Amino acid sequence: MVGEGLPGAAEHLAADLLPLVRRLASCAVQVEEVLAGLRDIQLINWQSPAGRAYRDTVSRQGAALRLAADALEGAKAAVARHAEDRVAAAAAECR
């Protein structure tokens, strides 16, 4: 685990940031599950104009949700990098 065995600030930083990384990852998984459901809706052969309009709306919402999922992944990676950088800096100061 990041920060394990390091004294002081590094342990506190890891303790503060790693739950956030896990929460972001959990949110990303939930968004992917919703996207899978939206894909299923889009695969239905809608016959009526209203059904096709609904499918098109779902498609647009799916595209927006995909952007949000990508942003969540980016945020998760950034927070994880920040935690690792801070822990590495704290470890370097301990030497």
PDB file of C-alpha atoms in Angstrom:
ATOM      1  CA  MET A   1       0.000   0.000   0.000  1.00  0.00           C
ATOM      2  CA  VAL A   2       1.195   3.511  -0.743  1.00  0.00           C
ATOM      3  CA  GLY A   3       2.768   5.114   2.300  1.00  0.00           C
ATOM      4  CA  GLU A   4       2.970   1.904   4.300  1.00  0.00           C
ATOM      5  CA  GLY A   5       5.733   2.021   6.860  1.00  0.00           C
ATOM      6  CA  LEU A   6       6.483   5.703   6.374  1.00  0.00           C
ATOM      7  CA  PRO A   7       6.225   7.920   9.421  1.00  0.00           C
ATOM      8  CA  GLY A   8       4.071  10.950   9.959  1.00  0.00           C
ATOM      9  CA  ALA A   9       2.679  12.961   7.104  1.00  0.00           C
ATOM     10  CA  ALA A  10       3.046  10.272   4.444  1.00  0.00           C
ATOM     11  CA  GLU A  11       0.830   7.854   6.358  1.00  0.00           C
ATOM     12  CA  HIS A  12      -1.771  10.546   6.952  1.00  0.00           C
ATOM     13  CA  LEU A  13      -1.711  11.594   3.314  1.00  0.00           C
ATOM     14  CA  ALA A  14      -2.158   8.037   2.116  1.00  0.00           C
ATOM     15  CA  ALA A  15      -4.940   7.536   4.652  1.00  0.00           C
ATOM     16  CA  ASP A  16      -6.700  10.652   3.355  1.00  0.00           C
ATOM     17  CA  LEU A  17      -6.250  10.141  -0.389  1.00  0.00           C
ATOM     18  CA  LEU A  18      -6.522   6.408  -0.928  1.00  0.00           C
ATOM     19  CA  PRO A  19     -10.196   6.235   0.145  1.00  0.00           C
ATOM     20  CA  LEU A  20     -10.870   8.942  -2.431  1.00  0.00           C
ATOM     21  CA  VAL A  21      -9.124   6.876  -5.106  1.00  0.00           C
ATOM     22  CA  ARG A  22     -11.263   3.863  -4.148  1.00  0.00           C
ATOM     23  CA  ARG A  23     -14.436   5.989  -4.198  1.00  0.00           C
ATOM     24  CA  LEU A  24     -13.616   7.355  -7.655  1.00  0.00           C
ATOM     25  CA  ALA A  25     -12.988   3.810  -8.885  1.00  0.00           C
ATOM     26  CA  SER A  26     -16.317   2.676  -7.427  1.00  0.00           C
ATOM     27  CA  CYS A  27     -18.136   5.538  -9.137  1.00  0.00           C
ATOM     28  CA  ALA A  28     -16.462   4.669 -12.437  1.00  0.00           C
ATOM     29  CA  VAL A  29     -17.684   1.068 -12.128  1.00  0.00           C
ATOM     30  CA  GLN A  30     -21.230   2.272 -11.474  1.00  0.00           C
ATOM     31  CA  VAL A  31     -21.112   4.572 -14.500  1.00  0.00           C
ATOM     32  CA  GLU A  32     -19.921   1.660 -16.673  1.00  0.00           C
ATOM     33  CA  GLU A  33     -22.880  -0.400 -15.439  1.00  0.00           C
ATOM     34  CA  VAL A  34     -25.281   2.375 -16.407  1.00  0.00           C
ATOM     35  CA  LEU A  35     -23.608   2.682 -19.807  1.00  0.00           C
ATOM     36  CA  ALA A  36     -24.118  -1.048 -20.360  1.00  0.00           C
ATOM     37  CA  GLY A  37     -27.823  -0.602 -19.628  1.00  0.00           C
ATOM     38  CA  LEU A  38     -28.019   2.307 -22.056  1.00  0.00           C
ATOM     39  CA  ARG A  39     -26.371   0.183 -24.752  1.00  0.00           C
ATOM     40  CA  ASP A  40     -29.019  -2.486 -24.197  1.00  0.00           C
ATOM     41  CA  ILE A  41     -31.759   0.117 -24.669  1.00  0.00           C
ATOM     42  CA  GLN A  42     -30.141   1.308 -27.891  1.00  0.00           C
ATOM     43  CA  LEU A  43     -30.116  -2.231 -29.303  1.00  0.00           C
ATOM     44  CA  ILE A  44     -33.899  -2.563 -29.066  1.00  0.00           C
ATOM     45  CA  ASN A  45     -35.564  -2.356 -32.471  1.00  0.00           C
ATOM     46  CA  TRP A  46     -37.781   0.659 -31.867  1.00  0.00           C
ATOM     47  CA  GLN A  47     -40.623   0.766 -34.392  1.00  0.00           C
ATOM     48  CA  SER A  48     -42.437   3.977 -33.545  1.00  0.00           C
ATOM     49  CA  PRO A  49     -41.106   7.476 -34.124  1.00  0.00           C
ATOM     50  CA  ALA A  50     -41.396   8.102 -30.384  1.00  0.00           C
ATOM     51  CA  GLY A  51     -39.363   4.964 -29.663  1.00  0.00           C
ATOM     52  CA  ARG A  52     -36.662   6.006 -32.116  1.00  0.00           C
ATOM     53  CA  ALA A  53     -36.587   9.489 -30.591  1.00  0.00           C
ATOM     54  CA  TYR A  54     -36.188   7.889 -27.157  1.00  0.00           C
ATOM     55  CA  ARG A  55     -33.328   5.727 -28.448  1.00  0.00           C
ATOM     56  CA  ASP A  56     -31.647   8.805 -29.920  1.00  0.00           C
ATOM     57  CA  THR A  57     -31.990  10.663 -26.627  1.00  0.00           C
ATOM     58  CA  VAL A  58     -30.556   7.686 -24.754  1.00  0.00           C
ATOM     59  CA  SER A  59     -27.674   7.647 -27.217  1.00  0.00           C
ATOM     60  CA  ARG A  60     -26.891  11.317 -26.557  1.00  0.00           C
ATOM     61  CA  GLN A  61     -27.086  10.767 -22.811  1.00  0.00           C
ATOM     62  CA  GLY A  62     -24.785   7.789 -23.177  1.00  0.00           C
ATOM     63  CA  ALA A  63     -22.226   9.917 -25.020  1.00  0.00           C
ATOM     64  CA  ALA A  64     -22.337  12.518 -22.239  1.00  0.00           C
ATOM     65  CA  LEU A  65     -22.028   9.801 -19.608  1.00  0.00           C
ATOM     66  CA  ARG A  66     -19.032   8.339 -21.465  1.00  0.00           C
ATOM     67  CA  LEU A  67     -17.300  11.726 -21.150  1.00  0.00           C
ATOM     68  CA  ALA A  68     -18.102  11.749 -17.442  1.00  0.00           C
ATOM     69  CA  ALA A  69     -16.693   8.231 -17.060  1.00  0.00           C
ATOM     70  CA  ASP A  70     -13.496   9.299 -18.791  1.00  0.00           C
ATOM     71  CA  ALA A  71     -13.243  12.306 -16.477  1.00  0.00           C
ATOM     72  CA  LEU A  72     -13.711  10.032 -13.434  1.00  0.00           C
ATOM     73  CA  GLU A  73     -10.889   7.778 -14.632  1.00  0.00           C
ATOM     74  CA  GLY A  74      -8.677  10.816 -15.147  1.00  0.00           C
ATOM     75  CA  ALA A  75      -9.495  12.126 -11.680  1.00  0.00           C
ATOM     76  CA  LYS A  76      -8.771   8.751 -10.115  1.00  0.00           C
ATOM     77  CA  ALA A  77      -5.402   8.552 -11.849  1.00  0.00           C
ATOM     78  CA  ALA A  78      -4.525  12.130 -10.869  1.00  0.00           C
ATOM     79  CA  VAL A  79      -5.373  11.591  -7.188  1.00  0.00           C
ATOM     80  CA  ALA A  80      -3.445   8.303  -7.137  1.00  0.00           C
ATOM     81  CA  ARG A  81      -0.417   9.996  -8.755  1.00  0.00           C
ATOM     82  CA  HIS A  82      -0.620  12.850  -6.269  1.00  0.00           C
ATOM     83  CA  ALA A  83      -0.726  10.433  -3.336  1.00  0.00           C
ATOM     84  CA  GLU A  84       2.242   8.482  -4.674  1.00  0.00           C
ATOM     85  CA  ASP A  85       4.217  11.679  -5.341  1.00  0.00           C
ATOM     86  CA  ARG A  86       3.562  13.040  -1.848  1.00  0.00           C
ATOM     87  CA  VAL A  87       4.475   9.736  -0.217  1.00  0.00           C
ATOM     88  CA  ALA A  88       7.665   9.524  -2.282  1.00  0.00           C
ATOM     89  CA  ALA A  89       8.564  13.078  -1.284  1.00  0.00           C
ATOM     90  CA  ALA A  90       7.941  12.283   2.389  1.00  0.00           C
ATOM     91  CA  ALA A  91      10.062   9.143   2.088  1.00  0.00           C
ATOM     92  CA  ALA A  92      12.884  11.156   0.507  1.00  0.00           C
ATOM     93  CA  GLU A  93      12.751  13.627   3.402  1.00  0.00           C
ATOM     94  CA  CYS A  94      13.088  10.748   5.893  1.00  0.00           C
ATOM     95  CA  ARG A  95      16.393   9.631   4.397  1.00  0.00           C
TER      96      ARG A  95
END
